[in-house]
PDB file of C-alpha atoms in Angstrom:
ATOM      1  CA  MET A  18     -16.171  12.602  22.379  1.00  0.00           C
ATOM      2  CA  SER A  19     -17.517   9.794  20.224  1.00  0.00           C
ATOM      3  CA  THR A  20     -16.079   6.497  19.150  1.00  0.00           C
ATOM      4  CA  SER A  21     -13.746   6.892  16.192  1.00  0.00           C
ATOM      5  CA  PRO A  22     -14.803   5.278  12.918  1.00  0.00           C
ATOM      6  CA  ALA A  23     -12.684   2.336  11.788  1.00  0.00           C
ATOM      7  CA  PRO A  24     -10.180   3.902   9.402  1.00  0.00           C
ATOM      8  CA  MET A  25      -9.227   0.813   7.376  1.00  0.00           C
ATOM      9  CA  LEU A  26     -11.567   1.586   4.475  1.00  0.00           C
ATOM     10  CA  PRO A  27     -10.928   5.361   4.387  1.00  0.00           C
ATOM     11  CA  VAL A  28      -7.160   4.734   4.597  1.00  0.00           C
ATOM     12  CA  GLN A  29      -7.311   2.192   1.766  1.00  0.00           C
ATOM     13  CA  SER A  30      -9.413   4.630  -0.286  1.00  0.00           C
ATOM     14  CA  ALA A  31      -6.910   7.448   0.346  1.00  0.00           C
ATOM     15  CA  ILE A  32      -3.941   5.294  -0.675  1.00  0.00           C
ATOM     16  CA  ASP A  33      -5.799   4.073  -3.759  1.00  0.00           C
ATOM     17  CA  ALA A  34      -6.645   7.663  -4.770  1.00  0.00           C
ATOM     18  CA  ARG A  35      -3.045   8.821  -4.245  1.00  0.00           C
ATOM     19  CA  LEU A  36      -1.599   5.984  -6.337  1.00  0.00           C
ATOM     20  CA  ARG A  37      -4.214   6.205  -9.115  1.00  0.00           C
ATOM     21  CA  GLY A  38      -3.729   9.961  -9.277  1.00  0.00           C
ATOM     22  CA  ASP A  39      -0.068   9.653 -10.219  1.00  0.00           C
ATOM     23  CA  PRO A  40       0.449   9.380 -14.000  1.00  0.00           C
ATOM     24  CA  GLU A  41       4.057   8.242 -13.567  1.00  0.00           C
ATOM     25  CA  LEU A  42       3.086   5.257 -11.402  1.00  0.00           C
ATOM     26  CA  MET A  43       0.086   4.374 -13.551  1.00  0.00           C
ATOM     27  CA  GLY A  44       2.404   4.368 -16.574  1.00  0.00           C
ATOM     28  CA  MET A  45       4.612   1.809 -14.814  1.00  0.00           C
ATOM     29  CA  ILE A  46       1.861  -0.700 -13.985  1.00  0.00           C
ATOM     30  CA  ASP A  47      -1.037  -2.332 -15.780  1.00  0.00           C
ATOM     31  CA  GLY A  48      -3.457  -2.111 -12.858  1.00  0.00           C
ATOM     32  CA  LEU A  49      -4.120  -1.444  -9.177  1.00  0.00           C
ATOM     33  CA  TYR A  50      -6.457  -3.909  -7.468  1.00  0.00           C
ATOM     34  CA  ASP A  51      -7.904  -4.896  -4.132  1.00  0.00           C
ATOM     35  CA  TYR A  52      -9.300  -7.993  -5.838  1.00  0.00           C
ATOM     36  CA  VAL A  53      -7.300  -9.589  -8.636  1.00  0.00           C
ATOM     37  CA  PRO A  54      -9.285 -10.826 -11.649  1.00  0.00           C
ATOM     38  CA  GLU A  55      -8.541 -14.292 -13.041  1.00  0.00           C
ATOM     39  CA  VAL A  56      -6.264 -13.047 -15.847  1.00  0.00           C
ATOM     40  CA  VAL A  57      -4.240  -9.891 -15.300  1.00  0.00           C
ATOM     41  CA  PRO A  58      -1.345  -8.474 -17.308  1.00  0.00           C
ATOM     42  CA  TYR A  59       1.865  -7.806 -15.366  1.00  0.00           C
ATOM     43  CA  PRO A  60       3.077  -5.671 -13.652  1.00  0.00           C
ATOM     44  CA  PHE A  61       0.344  -4.730 -11.194  1.00  0.00           C
ATOM     45  CA  ILE A  62      -0.207  -3.727  -7.563  1.00  0.00           C
ATOM     46  CA  VAL A  63      -2.607  -5.331  -5.100  1.00  0.00           C
ATOM     47  CA  THR A  64      -3.734  -3.771  -1.838  1.00  0.00           C
ATOM     48  CA  GLY A  65      -3.032  -6.453   0.711  1.00  0.00           C
ATOM     49  CA  ASP A  66      -3.899  -7.076   4.315  1.00  0.00           C
ATOM     50  CA  ALA A  67      -4.272  -4.303   6.874  1.00  0.00           C
ATOM     51  CA  LEU A  68      -3.914  -4.213  10.640  1.00  0.00           C
ATOM     52  CA  GLU A  69      -5.488  -1.542  12.816  1.00  0.00           C
ATOM     53  CA  THR A  70      -4.488  -0.649  16.391  1.00  0.00           C
ATOM     54  CA  PRO A  71      -5.620   2.118  18.763  1.00  0.00           C
ATOM     55  CA  ASP A  72      -3.457   5.229  19.059  1.00  0.00           C
ATOM     56  CA  ASP A  73      -5.563   7.371  21.390  1.00  0.00           C
ATOM     57  CA  ARG A  74      -4.446  10.686  22.845  1.00  0.00           C
ATOM     58  CA  HIS A  75      -5.819  12.884  25.629  1.00  0.00           C
ATOM     59  CA  GLY A  76      -9.208  13.960  24.396  1.00  0.00           C
ATOM     60  CA  SER A  77      -9.216  12.210  21.005  1.00  0.00           C
ATOM     61  CA  PHE A  78      -9.378   8.807  19.394  1.00  0.00           C
ATOM     62  CA  GLY A  79      -6.622   7.803  17.020  1.00  0.00           C
ATOM     63  CA  ARG A  80      -5.640   4.745  15.050  1.00  0.00           C
ATOM     64  CA  GLN A  81      -2.593   3.284  13.387  1.00  0.00           C
ATOM     65  CA  THR A  82      -3.419   1.353  10.246  1.00  0.00           C
ATOM     66  CA  VAL A  83      -0.675  -0.801   8.761  1.00  0.00           C
ATOM     67  CA  VAL A  84      -1.307  -1.493   5.076  1.00  0.00           C
ATOM     68  CA  ALA A  85       0.526  -3.942   2.818  1.00  0.00           C
ATOM     69  CA  LEU A  86       0.862  -3.287  -0.907  1.00  0.00           C
ATOM     70  CA  ASN A  87       2.021  -6.098  -3.193  1.00  0.00           C
ATOM     71  CA  VAL A  88       3.802  -5.411  -6.481  1.00  0.00           C
ATOM     72  CA  TRP A  89       3.810  -8.301  -8.980  1.00  0.00           C
ATOM     73  CA  SER A  90       5.951  -8.636 -12.113  1.00  0.00           C
ATOM     74  CA  GLN A  91       7.225 -11.172 -14.625  1.00  0.00           C
ATOM     75  CA  TYR A  92      10.313  -9.095 -15.422  1.00  0.00           C
ATOM     76  CA  ARG A  93      13.569 -11.049 -15.213  1.00  0.00           C
ATOM     77  CA  GLY A  94      15.041  -9.953 -11.904  1.00  0.00           C
ATOM     78  CA  TYR A  95      13.794  -7.477  -9.340  1.00  0.00           C
ATOM     79  CA  ALA A  96      14.541  -4.181 -11.094  1.00  0.00           C
ATOM     80  CA  GLN A  97      10.966  -3.577 -12.253  1.00  0.00           C
ATOM     81  CA  VAL A  98       9.252  -4.224  -8.893  1.00  0.00           C
ATOM     82  CA  LEU A  99      11.916  -2.169  -7.126  1.00  0.00           C
ATOM     83  CA  ARG A 100      11.395   0.816  -9.471  1.00  0.00           C
ATOM     84  CA  ILE A 101       7.637   0.580  -8.935  1.00  0.00           C
ATOM     85  CA  GLY A 102       8.147   0.237  -5.173  1.00  0.00           C
ATOM     86  CA  ALA A 103      10.390   3.303  -5.105  1.00  0.00           C
ATOM     87  CA  ARG A 104       7.662   5.333  -6.828  1.00  0.00           C
ATOM     88  CA  VAL A 105       4.986   4.078  -4.409  1.00  0.00           C
ATOM     89  CA  THR A 106       7.194   4.988  -1.445  1.00  0.00           C
ATOM     90  CA  ALA A 107       7.875   8.454  -2.873  1.00  0.00           C
ATOM     91  CA  LEU A 108       4.100   8.975  -3.109  1.00  0.00           C
ATOM     92  CA  LEU A 109       3.291   7.743   0.416  1.00  0.00           C
ATOM     93  CA  ASP A 110       6.222   7.990   2.835  1.00  0.00           C
ATOM     94  CA  HIS A 111       5.885  11.149   4.978  1.00  0.00           C
ATOM     95  CA  GLN A 112       3.526  12.684   2.404  1.00  0.00           C
ATOM     96  CA  PRO A 113       0.184  14.316   3.258  1.00  0.00           C
ATOM     97  CA  LEU A 114      -2.778  12.036   2.626  1.00  0.00           C
ATOM     98  CA  THR A 115      -6.456  12.975   2.444  1.00  0.00           C
ATOM     99  CA  VAL A 116      -8.287  10.370   4.539  1.00  0.00           C
ATOM    100  CA  PRO A 117     -12.072  10.891   4.338  1.00  0.00           C
ATOM    101  CA  GLY A 118     -13.579  11.664   7.757  1.00  0.00           C
ATOM    102  CA  LEU A 119     -10.245  11.612   9.619  1.00  0.00           C
ATOM    103  CA  ASN A 120      -7.199  13.792  10.206  1.00  0.00           C
ATOM    104  CA  HIS A 121      -4.084  12.288   8.682  1.00  0.00           C
ATOM    105  CA  ILE A 122      -1.081  12.600  10.995  1.00  0.00           C
ATOM    106  CA  VAL A 123       1.658  10.748   9.094  1.00  0.00           C
ATOM    107  CA  THR A 124       2.334   7.828   6.750  1.00  0.00           C
ATOM    108  CA  ARG A 125       5.590   5.968   7.348  1.00  0.00           C
ATOM    109  CA  TYR A 126       7.292   3.361   5.198  1.00  0.00           C
ATOM    110  CA  GLU A 127       7.946   0.284   7.365  1.00  0.00           C
ATOM    111  CA  PHE A 128       9.626  -2.226   5.082  1.00  0.00           C
ATOM    112  CA  GLY A 129       9.954  -3.824   1.674  1.00  0.00           C
ATOM    113  CA  GLN A 130      10.669  -7.478   0.911  1.00  0.00           C
ATOM    114  CA  THR A 131      11.363  -9.118  -2.437  1.00  0.00           C
ATOM    115  CA  LEU A 132      10.212 -12.662  -3.170  1.00  0.00           C
ATOM    116  CA  THR A 133      10.307 -15.040  -6.121  1.00  0.00           C
ATOM    117  CA  ASP A 134       7.213 -17.167  -6.693  1.00  0.00           C
ATOM    118  CA  PRO A 135       8.527 -20.738  -6.478  1.00  0.00           C
ATOM    119  CA  GLU A 136       5.660 -22.236  -8.478  1.00  0.00           C
ATOM    120  CA  PRO A 137       6.509 -23.172 -12.063  1.00  0.00           C
ATOM    121  CA  PRO A 138       7.457 -21.441 -14.232  1.00  0.00           C
ATOM    122  CA  GLY A 139       9.130 -19.460 -11.391  1.00  0.00           C
ATOM    123  CA  ASP A 140       9.187 -16.205 -13.353  1.00  0.00           C
ATOM    124  CA  ILE A 141       7.040 -14.094 -11.035  1.00  0.00           C
ATOM    125  CA  ARG A 142       8.674 -11.449  -8.862  1.00  0.00           C
ATOM    126  CA  HIS A 143       6.877 -10.051  -5.834  1.00  0.00           C
ATOM    127  CA  LEU A 144       7.630  -6.988  -3.708  1.00  0.00           C
ATOM    128  CA  ILE A 145       5.790  -6.534  -0.426  1.00  0.00           C
ATOM    129  CA  LEU A 146       5.650  -2.939   0.828  1.00  0.00           C
ATOM    130  CA  ARG A 147       4.255  -2.000   4.213  1.00  0.00           C
ATOM    131  CA  TYR A 148       3.178   1.456   5.412  1.00  0.00           C
ATOM    132  CA  ARG A 149       1.887   2.694   8.773  1.00  0.00           C
ATOM    133  CA  VAL A 150      -0.813   5.378   8.520  1.00  0.00           C
ATOM    134  CA  VAL A 151      -1.602   7.337  11.687  1.00  0.00           C
ATOM    135  CA  THR A 152      -4.994   9.071  11.863  1.00  0.00           C
ATOM    136  CA  GLU A 153      -7.211  10.682  14.475  1.00  0.00           C
ATOM    137  CA  GLU A 154     -10.781  11.895  14.604  1.00  0.00           C
ATOM    138  CA  PRO A 155     -11.303  15.548  13.678  1.00  0.00           C
TER     139      PRO A 155
END
């Protein structure tokens, strides 16, 4: 048994590939980023912070990787970010995911939270989505 590779990057890559591979979602947003350029048209999604914890079993190494996705919009109200969030959740929650170099066990939706950016002009809506991805070494 060897030490398991850190799954944060493969998990992020798998989520990115799943989201980019969906024409319906890509038709709803202007971009998907892990680094936001200076000027970006709305709406868009940003891969946010991740947290990784051990989830070892008898005879194998496993990890739980919690990933935040941030949906940003200038639509009046939350309807647009919530529609986008619903599509993201349909693509990830309890769906098989190909994680390079690891066995994917499950992806679970943890929570969503809507926020309004208080900075002037105050017209930016934000939806935080969080998912827990459980993996183990092959």
